[in-house]
């Protein structure tokens, strides 16, 4: 896949969302919950260095959980979350993870729970590039809404 194809896919995906103005991280979060018909929790990953892992998306039973690096700036955290939302929007598939791996993030999870995660082996593959381009487009929509009198990004409401 070429960069131009990835850019076109990101544009098509963003347009298909039909987001209402003003756009904020919180409005995208609620929109994604409606689209996926499930709760999406956004939480920091304690003790995770940002140079190793920035963000992770897990699906556990009827819940999506996005973890973000806690040391990142608010703008970086927003980009991380938008990137994980982008994987959801692009319908990129998750894979089942082992109970041992799942317990690193969900210590009290039972053995019967199915835990899926977006696994990455290459940050420059077509999925990652397209997701990042879509995240950039969503971030631009948020900035444009703020410039046109929309509400601030409301990071505290999303990140806690």
PDB file of C-alpha atoms in Angstrom:
ATOM      1  CA  UNK A   1       0.000   0.000   0.000  1.00  0.00           C
ATOM      2  CA  UNK A   2       1.333   3.418  -0.895  1.00  0.00           C
ATOM      3  CA  UNK A   3       1.180   6.464   1.327  1.00  0.00           C
ATOM      4  CA  UNK A   4      -1.365   8.056  -1.032  1.00  0.00           C
ATOM      5  CA  UNK A   5      -3.635   5.002  -0.744  1.00  0.00           C
ATOM      6  CA  UNK A   6      -3.344   5.090   3.055  1.00  0.00           C
ATOM      7  CA  UNK A   7      -4.147   8.809   3.051  1.00  0.00           C
ATOM      8  CA  UNK A   8      -7.226   8.198   0.862  1.00  0.00           C
ATOM      9  CA  UNK A   9      -8.422   5.391   3.172  1.00  0.00           C
ATOM     10  CA  UNK A  10      -7.989   7.656   6.206  1.00  0.00           C
ATOM     11  CA  UNK A  11      -9.957  10.447   4.517  1.00  0.00           C
ATOM     12  CA  UNK A  12     -12.745   8.069   3.505  1.00  0.00           C
ATOM     13  CA  UNK A  13     -12.936   6.643   7.028  1.00  0.00           C
ATOM     14  CA  UNK A  14     -13.088  10.086   8.632  1.00  0.00           C
ATOM     15  CA  UNK A  15     -15.810  11.253   6.263  1.00  0.00           C
ATOM     16  CA  UNK A  16     -17.839   8.095   6.898  1.00  0.00           C
ATOM     17  CA  UNK A  17     -18.008   8.931  10.628  1.00  0.00           C
ATOM     18  CA  UNK A  18     -20.209  11.967   9.932  1.00  0.00           C
ATOM     19  CA  UNK A  19     -19.053  13.698  13.124  1.00  0.00           C
ATOM     20  CA  UNK A  20     -21.176  16.614  14.299  1.00  0.00           C
ATOM     21  CA  UNK A  21     -19.504  19.934  15.056  1.00  0.00           C
ATOM     22  CA  UNK A  22     -18.002  20.897  17.397  1.00  0.00           C
ATOM     23  CA  UNK A  23     -15.658  17.914  17.492  1.00  0.00           C
ATOM     24  CA  UNK A  24     -13.734  17.117  20.667  1.00  0.00           C
ATOM     25  CA  UNK A  25     -11.997  14.048  22.013  1.00  0.00           C
ATOM     26  CA  UNK A  26     -14.981  13.520  24.275  1.00  0.00           C
ATOM     27  CA  UNK A  27     -17.477  13.766  21.388  1.00  0.00           C
ATOM     28  CA  UNK A  28     -15.438  11.257  19.354  1.00  0.00           C
ATOM     29  CA  UNK A  29     -15.281   8.970  22.409  1.00  0.00           C
ATOM     30  CA  UNK A  30     -19.093   9.033  22.805  1.00  0.00           C
ATOM     31  CA  UNK A  31     -19.581   8.607  19.041  1.00  0.00           C
ATOM     32  CA  UNK A  32     -17.343   5.520  19.069  1.00  0.00           C
ATOM     33  CA  UNK A  33     -19.267   4.043  22.004  1.00  0.00           C
ATOM     34  CA  UNK A  34     -22.506   4.458  20.049  1.00  0.00           C
ATOM     35  CA  UNK A  35     -21.000   2.963  16.878  1.00  0.00           C
ATOM     36  CA  UNK A  36     -19.529  -0.011  18.719  1.00  0.00           C
ATOM     37  CA  UNK A  37     -22.517  -0.366  21.081  1.00  0.00           C
ATOM     38  CA  UNK A  38     -20.183  -0.835  24.027  1.00  0.00           C
ATOM     39  CA  UNK A  39     -18.392   1.123  26.712  1.00  0.00           C
ATOM     40  CA  UNK A  40     -14.900   2.356  25.908  1.00  0.00           C
ATOM     41  CA  UNK A  41     -12.705   3.036  28.933  1.00  0.00           C
ATOM     42  CA  UNK A  42      -9.551   5.129  28.618  1.00  0.00           C
ATOM     43  CA  UNK A  43      -6.913   4.547  31.273  1.00  0.00           C
ATOM     44  CA  UNK A  44      -3.234   5.268  31.898  1.00  0.00           C
ATOM     45  CA  UNK A  45      -0.742   2.377  31.856  1.00  0.00           C
ATOM     46  CA  UNK A  46       1.154   2.755  35.106  1.00  0.00           C
ATOM     47  CA  UNK A  47       4.913   2.316  34.886  1.00  0.00           C
ATOM     48  CA  UNK A  48       5.109   2.064  31.106  1.00  0.00           C
ATOM     49  CA  UNK A  49       7.889   4.029  29.440  1.00  0.00           C
ATOM     50  CA  UNK A  50       6.612   5.979  26.420  1.00  0.00           C
ATOM     51  CA  UNK A  51       9.532   4.862  24.280  1.00  0.00           C
ATOM     52  CA  UNK A  52       8.358   1.234  24.489  1.00  0.00           C
ATOM     53  CA  UNK A  53       4.545   1.388  24.398  1.00  0.00           C
ATOM     54  CA  UNK A  54       2.385   4.463  23.835  1.00  0.00           C
ATOM     55  CA  UNK A  55      -1.051   2.921  23.612  1.00  0.00           C
ATOM     56  CA  UNK A  56      -2.906  -0.374  23.574  1.00  0.00           C
ATOM     57  CA  UNK A  57      -6.468  -1.348  22.683  1.00  0.00           C
ATOM     58  CA  UNK A  58      -8.037  -4.363  24.358  1.00  0.00           C
ATOM     59  CA  UNK A  59     -11.517  -5.827  24.053  1.00  0.00           C
ATOM     60  CA  UNK A  60     -12.682  -7.698  27.123  1.00  0.00           C
ATOM     61  CA  UNK A  61     -16.121  -9.281  26.981  1.00  0.00           C
ATOM     62  CA  UNK A  62     -18.433  -6.302  26.184  1.00  0.00           C
ATOM     63  CA  UNK A  63     -15.903  -3.576  26.925  1.00  0.00           C
ATOM     64  CA  UNK A  64     -13.136  -1.822  25.011  1.00  0.00           C
ATOM     65  CA  UNK A  65     -10.198  -0.485  27.006  1.00  0.00           C
ATOM     66  CA  UNK A  66      -7.638   1.930  25.624  1.00  0.00           C
ATOM     67  CA  UNK A  67      -4.474   2.271  27.676  1.00  0.00           C
ATOM     68  CA  UNK A  68      -2.191   5.250  27.124  1.00  0.00           C
ATOM     69  CA  UNK A  69       1.270   6.094  28.416  1.00  0.00           C
ATOM     70  CA  UNK A  70       0.827   8.252  31.503  1.00  0.00           C
ATOM     71  CA  UNK A  71       4.013  10.272  30.975  1.00  0.00           C
ATOM     72  CA  UNK A  72       2.930  11.642  27.633  1.00  0.00           C
ATOM     73  CA  UNK A  73       1.706  15.231  27.333  1.00  0.00           C
ATOM     74  CA  UNK A  74      -2.028  15.865  27.025  1.00  0.00           C
ATOM     75  CA  UNK A  75      -1.669  16.413  23.281  1.00  0.00           C
ATOM     76  CA  UNK A  76       0.337  13.183  22.930  1.00  0.00           C
ATOM     77  CA  UNK A  77      -2.240  11.268  25.002  1.00  0.00           C
ATOM     78  CA  UNK A  78      -4.980  12.626  22.731  1.00  0.00           C
ATOM     79  CA  UNK A  79      -3.060  11.425  19.663  1.00  0.00           C
ATOM     80  CA  UNK A  80      -2.541   7.988  21.260  1.00  0.00           C
ATOM     81  CA  UNK A  81      -6.263   7.641  21.984  1.00  0.00           C
ATOM     82  CA  UNK A  82      -7.227   8.902  18.519  1.00  0.00           C
ATOM     83  CA  UNK A  83      -4.812   6.351  17.019  1.00  0.00           C
ATOM     84  CA  UNK A  84      -6.518   3.519  18.920  1.00  0.00           C
ATOM     85  CA  UNK A  85      -9.955   4.859  17.929  1.00  0.00           C
ATOM     86  CA  UNK A  86      -8.668   4.841  14.351  1.00  0.00           C
ATOM     87  CA  UNK A  87      -7.966   1.111  14.538  1.00  0.00           C
ATOM     88  CA  UNK A  88     -11.588   0.648  15.654  1.00  0.00           C
ATOM     89  CA  UNK A  89     -12.922   2.908  12.882  1.00  0.00           C
ATOM     90  CA  UNK A  90     -10.846   1.113  10.254  1.00  0.00           C
ATOM     91  CA  UNK A  91     -12.178  -2.217  11.577  1.00  0.00           C
ATOM     92  CA  UNK A  92      -8.691  -3.576  11.998  1.00  0.00           C
ATOM     93  CA  UNK A  93      -8.857  -6.962  13.641  1.00  0.00           C
ATOM     94  CA  UNK A  94      -7.629  -7.833  17.067  1.00  0.00           C
ATOM     95  CA  UNK A  95      -6.141 -11.164  18.092  1.00  0.00           C
ATOM     96  CA  UNK A  96      -6.795 -13.276  21.167  1.00  0.00           C
ATOM     97  CA  UNK A  97      -4.103 -12.868  23.813  1.00  0.00           C
ATOM     98  CA  UNK A  98      -2.938 -15.411  26.368  1.00  0.00           C
ATOM     99  CA  UNK A  99      -4.360 -15.279  29.911  1.00  0.00           C
ATOM    100  CA  UNK A 100      -0.839 -14.545  31.174  1.00  0.00           C
ATOM    101  CA  UNK A 101      -0.511 -11.494  28.933  1.00  0.00           C
ATOM    102  CA  UNK A 102      -4.042 -10.321  29.760  1.00  0.00           C
ATOM    103  CA  UNK A 103      -3.311 -10.491  33.517  1.00  0.00           C
ATOM    104  CA  UNK A 104      -0.540  -7.906  33.088  1.00  0.00           C
ATOM    105  CA  UNK A 105      -3.270  -5.375  32.341  1.00  0.00           C
ATOM    106  CA  UNK A 106      -6.275  -6.991  34.027  1.00  0.00           C
ATOM    107  CA  UNK A 107      -4.908  -8.705  37.176  1.00  0.00           C
ATOM    108  CA  UNK A 108      -8.295 -10.002  38.389  1.00  0.00           C
ATOM    109  CA  UNK A 109      -9.563 -11.336  35.064  1.00  0.00           C
ATOM    110  CA  UNK A 110     -11.040 -14.837  35.060  1.00  0.00           C
ATOM    111  CA  UNK A 111      -9.847 -17.589  32.730  1.00  0.00           C
ATOM    112  CA  UNK A 112     -13.128 -17.679  30.774  1.00  0.00           C
ATOM    113  CA  UNK A 113     -12.916 -14.051  29.683  1.00  0.00           C
ATOM    114  CA  UNK A 114     -11.921 -13.546  26.092  1.00  0.00           C
ATOM    115  CA  UNK A 115      -9.334 -10.823  25.745  1.00  0.00           C
ATOM    116  CA  UNK A 116      -8.492  -9.465  22.319  1.00  0.00           C
ATOM    117  CA  UNK A 117      -5.781  -6.940  21.570  1.00  0.00           C
ATOM    118  CA  UNK A 118      -4.432  -5.078  18.608  1.00  0.00           C
ATOM    119  CA  UNK A 119      -0.988  -6.614  18.195  1.00  0.00           C
ATOM    120  CA  UNK A 120       1.696  -4.709  16.380  1.00  0.00           C
ATOM    121  CA  UNK A 121       4.840  -6.163  14.972  1.00  0.00           C
ATOM    122  CA  UNK A 122       5.737  -3.263  12.710  1.00  0.00           C
ATOM    123  CA  UNK A 123       4.997   0.419  13.252  1.00  0.00           C
ATOM    124  CA  UNK A 124       5.430   1.163   9.561  1.00  0.00           C
ATOM    125  CA  UNK A 125       2.943  -1.323   8.141  1.00  0.00           C
ATOM    126  CA  UNK A 126      -0.171  -0.243   6.259  1.00  0.00           C
ATOM    127  CA  UNK A 127      -2.435  -0.619   9.317  1.00  0.00           C
ATOM    128  CA  UNK A 128      -0.306   1.627  11.498  1.00  0.00           C
ATOM    129  CA  UNK A 129       0.256   4.239   8.819  1.00  0.00           C
ATOM    130  CA  UNK A 130      -3.446   4.435   7.947  1.00  0.00           C
ATOM    131  CA  UNK A 131      -4.439   4.563  11.622  1.00  0.00           C
ATOM    132  CA  UNK A 132      -1.965   7.365  12.290  1.00  0.00           C
ATOM    133  CA  UNK A 133      -3.146   9.340   9.254  1.00  0.00           C
ATOM    134  CA  UNK A 134      -6.743   8.978  10.436  1.00  0.00           C
ATOM    135  CA  UNK A 135      -5.734  10.040  13.963  1.00  0.00           C
ATOM    136  CA  UNK A 136      -4.076  13.116  12.445  1.00  0.00           C
ATOM    137  CA  UNK A 137      -7.269  13.968  10.559  1.00  0.00           C
ATOM    138  CA  UNK A 138      -9.359  13.595  13.729  1.00  0.00           C
ATOM    139  CA  UNK A 139      -6.901  15.763  15.692  1.00  0.00           C
ATOM    140  CA  UNK A 140      -7.163  18.413  12.970  1.00  0.00           C
ATOM    141  CA  UNK A 141     -10.971  18.329  13.280  1.00  0.00           C
ATOM    142  CA  UNK A 142     -10.661  18.889  17.037  1.00  0.00           C
ATOM    143  CA  UNK A 143      -8.269  21.828  16.527  1.00  0.00           C
ATOM    144  CA  UNK A 144     -10.535  23.343  13.861  1.00  0.00           C
ATOM    145  CA  UNK A 145     -13.552  23.073  16.175  1.00  0.00           C
ATOM    146  CA  UNK A 146     -11.645  24.819  18.958  1.00  0.00           C
ATOM    147  CA  UNK A 147     -10.558  27.605  16.580  1.00  0.00           C
ATOM    148  CA  UNK A 148     -14.172  28.094  15.502  1.00  0.00           C
ATOM    149  CA  UNK A 149     -15.437  28.565  19.049  1.00  0.00           C
ATOM    150  CA  UNK A 150     -16.035  24.943  19.995  1.00  0.00           C
ATOM    151  CA  UNK A 151     -15.297  23.583  23.422  1.00  0.00           C
ATOM    152  CA  UNK A 152     -11.720  22.896  24.479  1.00  0.00           C
ATOM    153  CA  UNK A 153     -10.443  19.346  24.116  1.00  0.00           C
ATOM    154  CA  UNK A 154     -11.659  18.538  27.637  1.00  0.00           C
ATOM    155  CA  UNK A 155      -8.727  16.215  28.266  1.00  0.00           C
ATOM    156  CA  UNK A 156      -9.423  15.965  31.997  1.00  0.00           C
ATOM    157  CA  UNK A 157     -12.906  14.531  31.410  1.00  0.00           C
ATOM    158  CA  UNK A 158     -11.503  11.845  29.136  1.00  0.00           C
ATOM    159  CA  UNK A 159      -8.215  11.043  30.872  1.00  0.00           C
ATOM    160  CA  UNK A 160      -9.374  11.494  34.470  1.00  0.00           C
TER     161      UNK A 160
END
